[in-house]
Amino acid sequence: MRTVDDLADVRTGDKGDTLILAVFPRTEEDYELLSRELTVDAVTTHFEPLVTGEVRRTAMPLVSGLVFELPGVLGGGVTGSPVLDGHGKCLSYHLLSMPVAEQL
């Protein structure tokens, strides 16, 4: 089984308690596949039950990237979260573990 980790790199950021994930596929073919596989519904399901609002996805075809905004995942944000990873850096690995289709 392939995962996002086999096809892309992920960077994280935060805005309040919203986790921001930027996915950068390694090839154009990987971008096409992940554009189909990483839907708002699929990513929301992968991060349940942490998501507390509407997940947004922004496709950036000129740089072959996908950006997701996941509200509530950081549980209060950097200064309000009781968890050690208030910025959500380790959550990029959670997205990287998401299974994807074997073929285009």
mmCIF file of N, CA, C and O in Angstrom:
data_model
loop_
_atom_site.group_PDB
_atom_site.id
_atom_site.type_symbol
_atom_site.label_atom_id
_atom_site.label_comp_id
_atom_site.label_asym_id
_atom_site.label_seq_id
_atom_site.Cartn_x
_atom_site.Cartn_y
_atom_site.Cartn_z
ATOM 1 N N MET A 1 0.843 -1.183 0.000
ATOM 2 C CA MET A 1 0.000 0.000 0.000
ATOM 3 C C MET A 1 0.886 1.243 0.000
ATOM 4 O O MET A 1 1.809 1.364 0.794
ATOM 5 N N ARG A 2 0.584 2.163 -0.915
ATOM 6 C CA ARG A 2 1.312 3.427 -0.967
ATOM 7 C C ARG A 2 0.646 4.443 -0.064
ATOM 8 O O ARG A 2 -0.552 4.395 0.188
ATOM 9 N N THR A 3 1.448 5.391 0.391
ATOM 10 C CA THR A 3 0.938 6.484 1.215
ATOM 11 C C THR A 3 1.360 7.814 0.592
ATOM 12 O O THR A 3 2.173 7.841 -0.344
ATOM 13 N N VAL A 4 0.852 8.888 1.133
ATOM 14 C CA VAL A 4 1.237 10.226 0.680
ATOM 15 C C VAL A 4 2.753 10.385 0.787
ATOM 16 O O VAL A 4 3.379 11.005 -0.073
ATOM 17 N N ASP A 5 3.357 9.784 1.792
ATOM 18 C CA ASP A 5 4.803 9.882 2.006
ATOM 19 C C ASP A 5 5.613 9.364 0.819
ATOM 20 O O ASP A 5 6.714 9.816 0.563
ATOM 21 N N ASP A 6 5.058 8.416 0.065
ATOM 22 C CA ASP A 6 5.752 7.878 -1.101
ATOM 23 C C ASP A 6 5.760 8.853 -2.271
ATOM 24 O O ASP A 6 6.545 8.681 -3.208
ATOM 25 N N LEU A 7 4.891 9.871 -2.225
ATOM 26 C CA LEU A 7 4.682 10.738 -3.379
ATOM 27 C C LEU A 7 4.944 12.217 -3.140
ATOM 28 O O LEU A 7 5.055 12.986 -4.101
ATOM 29 N N ALA A 8 5.018 12.636 -1.874
ATOM 30 C CA ALA A 8 5.048 14.079 -1.612
ATOM 31 C C ALA A 8 5.771 14.404 -0.315
ATOM 32 O O ALA A 8 6.024 13.534 0.517
ATOM 33 N N ASP A 9 6.052 15.678 -0.174
ATOM 34 C CA ASP A 9 6.556 16.237 1.075
ATOM 35 C C ASP A 9 5.464 17.143 1.634
ATOM 36 O O ASP A 9 4.663 17.705 0.882
ATOM 37 N N VAL A 10 5.432 17.291 2.959
ATOM 38 C CA VAL A 10 4.406 18.107 3.604
ATOM 39 C C VAL A 10 5.076 19.080 4.563
ATOM 40 O O VAL A 10 5.985 18.700 5.307
ATOM 41 N N ARG A 11 4.615 20.322 4.524
ATOM 42 C CA ARG A 11 5.059 21.342 5.469
ATOM 43 C C ARG A 11 3.840 21.794 6.260
ATOM 44 O O ARG A 11 2.726 21.787 5.744
ATOM 45 N N THR A 12 4.067 22.184 7.502
ATOM 46 C CA THR A 12 2.946 22.611 8.336
ATOM 47 C C THR A 12 3.120 24.050 8.797
ATOM 48 O O THR A 12 4.221 24.584 8.833
ATOM 49 N N GLY A 13 1.995 24.615 9.159
ATOM 50 C CA GLY A 13 1.963 25.939 9.747
ATOM 51 C C GLY A 13 0.742 26.013 10.642
ATOM 52 O O GLY A 13 -0.005 25.054 10.773
ATOM 53 N N ASP A 14 0.547 27.153 11.257
ATOM 54 C CA ASP A 14 -0.603 27.299 12.143
ATOM 55 C C ASP A 14 -1.114 28.721 12.096
ATOM 56 O O ASP A 14 -0.373 29.653 11.826
ATOM 57 N N LYS A 15 -2.382 28.857 12.345
ATOM 58 C CA LYS A 15 -3.023 30.163 12.510
ATOM 59 C C LYS A 15 -4.078 29.963 13.576
ATOM 60 O O LYS A 15 -5.117 29.346 13.334
ATOM 61 N N GLY A 16 -3.787 30.389 14.798
ATOM 62 C CA GLY A 16 -4.689 30.106 15.906
ATOM 63 C C GLY A 16 -4.736 28.608 16.146
ATOM 64 O O GLY A 16 -3.706 27.969 16.264
ATOM 65 N N ASP A 17 -5.942 28.045 16.182
ATOM 66 C CA ASP A 17 -6.030 26.596 16.372
ATOM 67 C C ASP A 17 -6.237 25.865 15.051
ATOM 68 O O ASP A 17 -6.582 24.693 15.019
ATOM 69 N N THR A 18 -5.996 26.558 13.926
ATOM 70 C CA THR A 18 -6.123 25.950 12.606
ATOM 71 C C THR A 18 -4.769 25.431 12.138
ATOM 72 O O THR A 18 -3.791 26.175 12.096
ATOM 73 N N LEU A 19 -4.739 24.150 11.798
ATOM 74 C CA LEU A 19 -3.543 23.532 11.229
ATOM 75 C C LEU A 19 -3.544 23.792 9.728
ATOM 76 O O LEU A 19 -4.560 23.607 9.062
ATOM 77 N N ILE A 20 -2.409 24.218 9.202
ATOM 78 C CA ILE A 20 -2.265 24.441 7.764
ATOM 79 C C ILE A 20 -1.228 23.451 7.255
ATOM 80 O O ILE A 20 -0.097 23.406 7.753
ATOM 81 N N LEU A 21 -1.642 22.630 6.288
ATOM 82 C CA LEU A 21 -0.762 21.627 5.700
ATOM 83 C C LEU A 21 -0.564 21.933 4.223
ATOM 84 O O LEU A 21 -1.541 22.057 3.481
ATOM 85 N N ALA A 22 0.671 22.051 3.794
ATOM 86 C CA ALA A 22 0.999 22.252 2.381
ATOM 87 C C ALA A 22 1.629 20.970 1.864
ATOM 88 O O ALA A 22 2.624 20.498 2.410
ATOM 89 N N VAL A 23 1.026 20.409 0.838
ATOM 90 C CA VAL A 23 1.473 19.142 0.256
ATOM 91 C C VAL A 23 2.147 19.458 -1.075
ATOM 92 O O VAL A 23 1.540 20.090 -1.946
ATOM 93 N N PHE A 24 3.382 18.991 -1.235
ATOM 94 C CA PHE A 24 4.137 19.231 -2.459
ATOM 95 C C PHE A 24 4.549 17.898 -3.084
ATOM 96 O O PHE A 24 5.560 17.311 -2.695
ATOM 97 N N PRO A 25 3.752 17.406 -4.042
ATOM 98 C CA PRO A 25 4.102 16.162 -4.732
ATOM 99 C C PRO A 25 5.432 16.302 -5.470
ATOM 100 O O PRO A 25 5.817 17.398 -5.893
ATOM 101 N N ARG A 26 6.113 15.168 -5.635
ATOM 102 C CA ARG A 26 7.455 15.184 -6.208
ATOM 103 C C ARG A 26 7.483 15.219 -7.735
ATOM 104 O O ARG A 26 8.480 15.640 -8.319
ATOM 105 N N THR A 27 6.415 14.750 -8.380
ATOM 106 C CA THR A 27 6.345 14.773 -9.847
ATOM 107 C C THR A 27 4.978 15.291 -10.271
ATOM 108 O O THR A 27 4.043 15.342 -9.465
ATOM 109 N N GLU A 28 4.856 15.643 -11.531
ATOM 110 C CA GLU A 28 3.569 16.097 -12.065
ATOM 111 C C GLU A 28 2.525 14.979 -11.982
ATOM 112 O O GLU A 28 1.354 15.232 -11.685
ATOM 113 N N GLU A 29 2.948 13.746 -12.229
ATOM 114 C CA GLU A 29 2.026 12.608 -12.123
ATOM 115 C C GLU A 29 1.535 12.441 -10.683
ATOM 116 O O GLU A 29 0.359 12.149 -10.445
ATOM 117 N N ASP A 30 2.437 12.623 -9.726
ATOM 118 C CA ASP A 30 2.050 12.538 -8.316
ATOM 119 C C ASP A 30 1.077 13.664 -7.963
ATOM 120 O O ASP A 30 0.134 13.454 -7.199
ATOM 121 N N TYR A 31 1.280 14.856 -8.534
ATOM 122 C CA TYR A 31 0.360 15.970 -8.289
ATOM 123 C C TYR A 31 -1.041 15.626 -8.806
ATOM 124 O O TYR A 31 -2.037 15.861 -8.126
ATOM 125 N N GLU A 32 -1.104 15.056 -9.995
ATOM 126 C CA GLU A 32 -2.404 14.685 -10.565
ATOM 127 C C GLU A 32 -3.104 13.648 -9.696
ATOM 128 O O GLU A 32 -4.302 13.767 -9.419
ATOM 129 N N LEU A 33 -2.355 12.644 -9.255
ATOM 130 C CA LEU A 33 -2.933 11.596 -8.411
ATOM 131 C C LEU A 33 -3.395 12.168 -7.071
ATOM 132 O O LEU A 33 -4.524 11.938 -6.638
ATOM 133 N N LEU A 34 -2.539 12.945 -6.411
ATOM 134 C CA LEU A 34 -2.903 13.478 -5.098
ATOM 135 C C LEU A 34 -4.005 14.534 -5.196
ATOM 136 O O LEU A 34 -4.804 14.676 -4.267
ATOM 137 N N SER A 35 -4.092 15.226 -6.311
ATOM 138 C CA SER A 35 -5.197 16.169 -6.500
ATOM 139 C C SER A 35 -6.535 15.437 -6.491
ATOM 140 O O SER A 35 -7.538 15.972 -6.021
ATOM 141 N N ARG A 36 -6.535 14.222 -7.012
ATOM 142 C CA ARG A 36 -7.769 13.406 -6.993
ATOM 143 C C ARG A 36 -7.988 12.737 -5.646
ATOM 144 O O ARG A 36 -9.104 12.626 -5.164
ATOM 145 N N GLU A 37 -6.923 12.264 -5.032
ATOM 146 C CA GLU A 37 -7.041 11.472 -3.800
ATOM 147 C C GLU A 37 -7.241 12.328 -2.547
ATOM 148 O O GLU A 37 -7.977 11.948 -1.647
ATOM 149 N N LEU A 38 -6.547 13.446 -2.471
ATOM 150 C CA LEU A 38 -6.603 14.287 -1.271
ATOM 151 C C LEU A 38 -7.748 15.296 -1.386
ATOM 152 O O LEU A 38 -7.543 16.494 -1.514
ATOM 153 N N THR A 39 -8.944 14.779 -1.319
ATOM 154 C CA THR A 39 -10.123 15.639 -1.347
ATOM 155 C C THR A 39 -10.355 16.202 0.053
ATOM 156 O O THR A 39 -9.787 15.712 1.037
ATOM 157 N N VAL A 40 -11.209 17.201 0.134
ATOM 158 C CA VAL A 40 -11.570 17.757 1.435
ATOM 159 C C VAL A 40 -12.167 16.663 2.321
ATOM 160 O O VAL A 40 -11.802 16.531 3.491
ATOM 161 N N ASP A 41 -13.063 15.855 1.759
ATOM 162 C CA ASP A 41 -13.698 14.787 2.551
ATOM 163 C C ASP A 41 -12.682 13.762 3.040
ATOM 164 O O ASP A 41 -12.731 13.335 4.194
ATOM 165 N N ALA A 42 -11.749 13.358 2.165
ATOM 166 C CA ALA A 42 -10.760 12.354 2.549
ATOM 167 C C ALA A 42 -9.843 12.860 3.660
ATOM 168 O O ALA A 42 -9.555 12.143 4.625
ATOM 169 N N VAL A 43 -9.375 14.098 3.542
ATOM 170 C CA VAL A 43 -8.476 14.660 4.558
ATOM 171 C C VAL A 43 -9.232 14.900 5.864
ATOM 172 O O VAL A 43 -8.716 14.625 6.952
ATOM 173 N N THR A 44 -10.467 15.361 5.773
ATOM 174 C CA THR A 44 -11.286 15.552 6.978
ATOM 175 C C THR A 44 -11.454 14.237 7.716
ATOM 176 O O THR A 44 -11.257 14.169 8.937
ATOM 177 N N THR A 45 -11.787 13.194 6.992
ATOM 178 C CA THR A 45 -11.955 11.871 7.603
ATOM 179 C C THR A 45 -10.656 11.393 8.236
ATOM 180 O O THR A 45 -10.659 10.830 9.333
ATOM 181 N N HIS A 46 -9.535 11.632 7.580
ATOM 182 C CA HIS A 46 -8.233 11.189 8.097
ATOM 183 C C HIS A 46 -7.881 11.880 9.418
ATOM 184 O O HIS A 46 -7.199 11.299 10.257
ATOM 185 N N PHE A 47 -8.349 13.114 9.601
ATOM 186 C CA PHE A 47 -8.026 13.865 10.811
ATOM 187 C C PHE A 47 -9.151 13.872 11.847
ATOM 188 O O PHE A 47 -9.025 14.535 12.878
ATOM 189 N N GLU A 48 -10.242 13.166 11.599
ATOM 190 C CA GLU A 48 -11.307 13.086 12.603
ATOM 191 C C GLU A 48 -10.772 12.396 13.835
ATOM 192 O O GLU A 48 -9.895 11.537 13.719
ATOM 193 N N PRO A 49 -11.223 12.705 14.988
ATOM 194 C CA PRO A 49 -12.261 13.659 15.376
ATOM 195 C C PRO A 49 -11.712 15.034 15.747
ATOM 196 O O PRO A 49 -12.404 15.822 16.387
ATOM 197 N N LEU A 50 -10.490 15.350 15.338
ATOM 198 C CA LEU A 50 -9.861 16.614 15.733
ATOM 199 C C LEU A 50 -10.436 17.841 15.036
ATOM 200 O O LEU A 50 -10.403 18.936 15.583
ATOM 201 N N VAL A 51 -10.961 17.670 13.832
ATOM 202 C CA VAL A 51 -11.460 18.794 13.039
ATOM 203 C C VAL A 51 -12.770 19.309 13.640
ATOM 204 O O VAL A 51 -13.680 18.536 13.912
ATOM 205 N N THR A 52 -12.848 20.628 13.841
ATOM 206 C CA THR A 52 -14.046 21.203 14.460
ATOM 207 C C THR A 52 -14.835 22.108 13.517
ATOM 208 O O THR A 52 -15.867 22.647 13.907
ATOM 209 N N GLY A 53 -14.369 22.293 12.305
ATOM 210 C CA GLY A 53 -15.056 23.168 11.364
ATOM 211 C C GLY A 53 -14.852 22.686 9.947
ATOM 212 O O GLY A 53 -14.404 21.559 9.715
ATOM 213 N N GLU A 54 -15.141 23.556 9.000
ATOM 214 C CA GLU A 54 -15.051 23.211 7.585
ATOM 215 C C GLU A 54 -13.600 23.241 7.112
ATOM 216 O O GLU A 54 -12.910 24.253 7.223
ATOM 217 N N VAL A 55 -13.142 22.105 6.575
ATOM 218 C CA VAL A 55 -11.795 22.020 6.016
ATOM 219 C C VAL A 55 -11.801 22.677 4.642
ATOM 220 O O VAL A 55 -12.735 22.501 3.859
ATOM 221 N N ARG A 56 -10.759 23.447 4.377
ATOM 222 C CA ARG A 56 -10.608 24.096 3.070
ATOM 223 C C ARG A 56 -9.385 23.552 2.364
ATOM 224 O O ARG A 56 -8.368 23.282 2.999
ATOM 225 N N ARG A 57 -9.511 23.406 1.048
ATOM 226 C CA ARG A 57 -8.382 22.981 0.222
ATOM 227 C C ARG A 57 -8.173 24.020 -0.864
ATOM 228 O O ARG A 57 -9.122 24.454 -1.511
ATOM 229 N N THR A 58 -6.918 24.423 -1.053
ATOM 230 C CA THR A 58 -6.558 25.338 -2.125
ATOM 231 C C THR A 58 -5.544 24.639 -3.014
ATOM 232 O O THR A 58 -4.461 24.260 -2.542
ATOM 233 N N ALA A 59 -5.900 24.451 -4.274
ATOM 234 C CA ALA A 59 -4.965 23.861 -5.238
ATOM 235 C C ALA A 59 -4.089 24.971 -5.799
ATOM 236 O O ALA A 59 -4.572 26.068 -6.102
ATOM 237 N N MET A 60 -2.807 24.673 -5.914
ATOM 238 C CA MET A 60 -1.848 25.630 -6.453
ATOM 239 C C MET A 60 -1.098 24.974 -7.608
ATOM 240 O O MET A 60 0.049 24.540 -7.456
ATOM 241 N N PRO A 61 -1.756 24.854 -8.774
ATOM 242 C CA PRO A 61 -1.166 24.097 -9.878
ATOM 243 C C PRO A 61 0.146 24.662 -10.421
ATOM 244 O O PRO A 61 0.971 23.898 -10.923
ATOM 245 N N LEU A 62 0.364 25.956 -10.305
ATOM 246 C CA LEU A 62 1.606 26.531 -10.833
ATOM 247 C C LEU A 62 2.833 26.080 -10.057
ATOM 248 O O LEU A 62 3.946 26.087 -10.587
ATOM 249 N N VAL A 63 2.641 25.691 -8.794
ATOM 250 C CA VAL A 63 3.757 25.176 -7.993
ATOM 251 C C VAL A 63 3.526 23.718 -7.600
ATOM 252 O O VAL A 63 4.241 23.178 -6.772
ATOM 253 N N SER A 64 2.526 23.095 -8.226
ATOM 254 C CA SER A 64 2.178 21.693 -7.949
ATOM 255 C C SER A 64 2.002 21.452 -6.457
ATOM 256 O O SER A 64 2.624 20.562 -5.874
ATOM 257 N N GLY A 65 1.158 22.245 -5.838
ATOM 258 C CA GLY A 65 0.921 22.104 -4.404
ATOM 259 C C GLY A 65 -0.549 22.119 -4.049
ATOM 260 O O GLY A 65 -1.386 22.593 -4.817
ATOM 261 N N LEU A 66 -0.849 21.559 -2.887
ATOM 262 C CA LEU A 66 -2.195 21.573 -2.311
ATOM 263 C C LEU A 66 -2.068 22.076 -0.883
ATOM 264 O O LEU A 66 -1.198 21.603 -0.144
ATOM 265 N N VAL A 67 -2.908 23.024 -0.499
ATOM 266 C CA VAL A 67 -2.868 23.563 0.859
ATOM 267 C C VAL A 67 -4.199 23.271 1.526
ATOM 268 O O VAL A 67 -5.260 23.547 0.969
ATOM 269 N N PHE A 68 -4.127 22.706 2.741
ATOM 270 C CA PHE A 68 -5.321 22.389 3.521
ATOM 271 C C PHE A 68 -5.328 23.213 4.794
ATOM 272 O O PHE A 68 -4.296 23.360 5.443
ATOM 273 N N GLU A 69 -6.502 23.722 5.139
ATOM 274 C CA GLU A 69 -6.706 24.418 6.404
ATOM 275 C C GLU A 69 -7.679 23.575 7.215
ATOM 276 O O GLU A 69 -8.798 23.336 6.786
ATOM 277 N N LEU A 70 -7.225 23.101 8.399
ATOM 278 C CA LEU A 70 -8.015 22.215 9.238
ATOM 279 C C LEU A 70 -8.300 22.893 10.578
ATOM 280 O O LEU A 70 -7.468 22.870 11.492
ATOM 281 N N PRO A 71 -9.483 23.496 10.720
ATOM 282 C CA PRO A 71 -9.806 24.232 11.950
ATOM 283 C C PRO A 71 -9.973 23.307 13.153
ATOM 284 O O PRO A 71 -10.495 22.203 13.032
ATOM 285 N N GLY A 72 -9.498 23.796 14.295
ATOM 286 C CA GLY A 72 -9.680 23.087 15.558
ATOM 287 C C GLY A 72 -8.663 22.019 15.864
ATOM 288 O O GLY A 72 -8.566 21.551 16.997
ATOM 289 N N VAL A 73 -7.880 21.614 14.873
ATOM 290 C CA VAL A 73 -6.953 20.491 15.059
ATOM 291 C C VAL A 73 -5.892 20.788 16.117
ATOM 292 O O VAL A 73 -5.432 19.885 16.815
ATOM 293 N N LEU A 74 -5.532 22.043 16.282
ATOM 294 C CA LEU A 74 -4.480 22.383 17.244
ATOM 295 C C LEU A 74 -5.018 22.627 18.651
ATOM 296 O O LEU A 74 -4.260 23.002 19.543
ATOM 297 N N GLY A 75 -6.297 22.416 18.857
ATOM 298 C CA GLY A 75 -6.874 22.444 20.203
ATOM 299 C C GLY A 75 -6.619 23.707 20.993
ATOM 300 O O GLY A 75 -6.274 23.655 22.165
ATOM 301 N N GLY A 76 -6.761 24.851 20.381
ATOM 302 C CA GLY A 76 -6.575 26.116 21.098
ATOM 303 C C GLY A 76 -5.399 26.922 20.613
ATOM 304 O O GLY A 76 -5.206 28.058 21.028
ATOM 305 N N GLY A 77 -4.586 26.354 19.762
ATOM 306 C CA GLY A 77 -3.457 27.089 19.210
ATOM 307 C C GLY A 77 -2.212 26.993 20.071
ATOM 308 O O GLY A 77 -2.188 26.358 21.124
ATOM 309 N N VAL A 78 -1.177 27.653 19.612
ATOM 310 C CA VAL A 78 0.148 27.551 20.232
ATOM 311 C C VAL A 78 0.124 27.906 21.713
ATOM 312 O O VAL A 78 0.688 27.197 22.543
ATOM 313 N N THR A 79 -0.543 28.967 22.072
ATOM 314 C CA THR A 79 -0.523 29.389 23.471
ATOM 315 C C THR A 79 -1.654 28.797 24.299
ATOM 316 O O THR A 79 -1.609 28.860 25.523
ATOM 317 N N GLY A 80 -2.664 28.211 23.640
ATOM 318 C CA GLY A 80 -3.807 27.705 24.391
ATOM 319 C C GLY A 80 -3.930 26.201 24.441
ATOM 320 O O GLY A 80 -4.770 25.655 25.158
ATOM 321 N N SER A 81 -3.101 25.489 23.705
ATOM 322 C CA SER A 81 -3.216 24.039 23.641
ATOM 323 C C SER A 81 -2.448 23.367 24.776
ATOM 324 O O SER A 81 -1.321 23.759 25.085
ATOM 325 N N PRO A 82 -3.026 22.331 25.374
ATOM 326 C CA PRO A 82 -2.321 21.602 26.426
ATOM 327 C C PRO A 82 -1.337 20.558 25.885
ATOM 328 O O PRO A 82 -0.625 19.928 26.647
ATOM 329 N N VAL A 83 -1.263 20.388 24.569
ATOM 330 C CA VAL A 83 -0.377 19.382 23.988
ATOM 331 C C VAL A 83 1.027 19.954 23.785
ATOM 332 O O VAL A 83 1.210 21.171 23.718
ATOM 333 N N LEU A 84 2.006 19.077 23.672
ATOM 334 C CA LEU A 84 3.388 19.510 23.502
ATOM 335 C C LEU A 84 3.657 20.122 22.137
ATOM 336 O O LEU A 84 4.514 20.988 21.994
ATOM 337 N N ASP A 85 2.924 19.674 21.122
ATOM 338 C CA ASP A 85 3.156 20.140 19.754
ATOM 339 C C ASP A 85 2.080 21.145 19.350
ATOM 340 O O ASP A 85 1.244 20.867 18.503
ATOM 341 N N GLY A 86 2.088 22.308 19.959
ATOM 342 C CA GLY A 86 1.071 23.318 19.693
ATOM 343 C C GLY A 86 1.081 23.836 18.272
ATOM 344 O O GLY A 86 0.071 24.317 17.774
ATOM 345 N N HIS A 87 2.226 23.751 17.592
ATOM 346 C CA HIS A 87 2.321 24.188 16.198
ATOM 347 C C HIS A 87 1.825 23.122 15.237
ATOM 348 O O HIS A 87 1.610 23.401 14.065
ATOM 349 N N GLY A 88 1.707 21.872 15.675
ATOM 350 C CA GLY A 88 1.215 20.795 14.822
ATOM 351 C C GLY A 88 2.230 20.233 13.857
ATOM 352 O O GLY A 88 1.872 19.611 12.866
ATOM 353 N N LYS A 89 3.513 20.428 14.141
ATOM 354 C CA LYS A 89 4.540 19.937 13.214
ATOM 355 C C LYS A 89 4.483 18.423 13.019
ATOM 356 O O LYS A 89 4.650 17.928 11.918
ATOM 357 N N CYS A 90 4.228 17.683 14.082
ATOM 358 C CA CYS A 90 4.183 16.228 13.943
ATOM 359 C C CYS A 90 2.939 15.774 13.181
ATOM 360 O O CYS A 90 2.898 14.653 12.673
ATOM 361 N N LEU A 91 1.937 16.640 13.042
ATOM 362 C CA LEU A 91 0.723 16.255 12.323
ATOM 363 C C LEU A 91 0.959 16.135 10.822
ATOM 364 O O LEU A 91 0.166 15.518 10.117
ATOM 365 N N SER A 92 2.055 16.693 10.317
ATOM 366 C CA SER A 92 2.379 16.484 8.901
ATOM 367 C C SER A 92 2.633 14.993 8.663
ATOM 368 O O SER A 92 2.265 14.453 7.618
ATOM 369 N N TYR A 93 3.211 14.320 9.634
ATOM 370 C CA TYR A 93 3.461 12.885 9.489
ATOM 371 C C TYR A 93 2.162 12.089 9.484
ATOM 372 O O TYR A 93 2.082 11.043 8.866
ATOM 373 N N HIS A 94 1.150 12.603 10.159
ATOM 374 C CA HIS A 94 -0.147 11.929 10.127
ATOM 375 C C HIS A 94 -0.716 11.962 8.705
ATOM 376 O O HIS A 94 -1.211 10.956 8.212
ATOM 377 N N LEU A 95 -0.614 13.107 8.024
ATOM 378 C CA LEU A 95 -1.077 13.171 6.639
ATOM 379 C C LEU A 95 -0.216 12.290 5.745
ATOM 380 O O LEU A 95 -0.724 11.615 4.850
ATOM 381 N N LEU A 96 1.089 12.267 5.989
ATOM 382 C CA LEU A 96 1.974 11.431 5.176
ATOM 383 C C LEU A 96 1.632 9.946 5.290
ATOM 384 O O LEU A 96 1.916 9.173 4.388
ATOM 385 N N SER A 97 0.979 9.537 6.367
ATOM 386 C CA SER A 97 0.616 8.132 6.545
ATOM 387 C C SER A 97 -0.681 7.754 5.833
ATOM 388 O O SER A 97 -1.049 6.591 5.798
ATOM 389 N N MET A 98 -1.357 8.728 5.235
ATOM 390 C CA MET A 98 -2.638 8.473 4.569
ATOM 391 C C MET A 98 -2.443 7.618 3.320
ATOM 392 O O MET A 98 -1.619 7.928 2.467
ATOM 393 N N PRO A 99 -3.198 6.515 3.193
ATOM 394 C CA PRO A 99 -3.094 5.659 1.996
ATOM 395 C C PRO A 99 -3.615 6.375 0.750
ATOM 396 O O PRO A 99 -4.541 7.179 0.823
ATOM 397 N N VAL A 100 -3.012 6.049 -0.391
ATOM 398 C CA VAL A 100 -3.456 6.585 -1.686
ATOM 399 C C VAL A 100 -3.548 5.442 -2.686
ATOM 400 O O VAL A 100 -2.982 4.359 -2.483
ATOM 401 N N ALA A 101 -4.230 5.693 -3.790
ATOM 402 C CA ALA A 101 -4.409 4.693 -4.845
ATOM 403 C C ALA A 101 -3.050 4.254 -5.399
ATOM 404 O O ALA A 101 -2.093 5.021 -5.407
ATOM 405 N N GLU A 102 -3.027 3.055 -5.893
ATOM 406 C CA GLU A 102 -1.785 2.515 -6.456
ATOM 407 C C GLU A 102 -1.456 3.065 -7.843
ATOM 408 O O GLU A 102 -0.329 3.079 -8.244
ATOM 409 N N GLN A 103 -2.477 3.502 -8.588
ATOM 410 C CA GLN A 103 -2.252 3.957 -9.956
ATOM 411 C C GLN A 103 -2.992 5.244 -10.236
ATOM 412 O O GLN A 103 -3.915 5.598 -9.528
ATOM 413 N N LEU A 104 -2.619 5.883 -11.346
ATOM 414 C CA LEU A 104 -3.323 7.076 -11.826
ATOM 415 C C LEU A 104 -4.705 6.738 -12.262
ATOM 416 O O LEU A 104 -5.199 5.912 -12.728
#
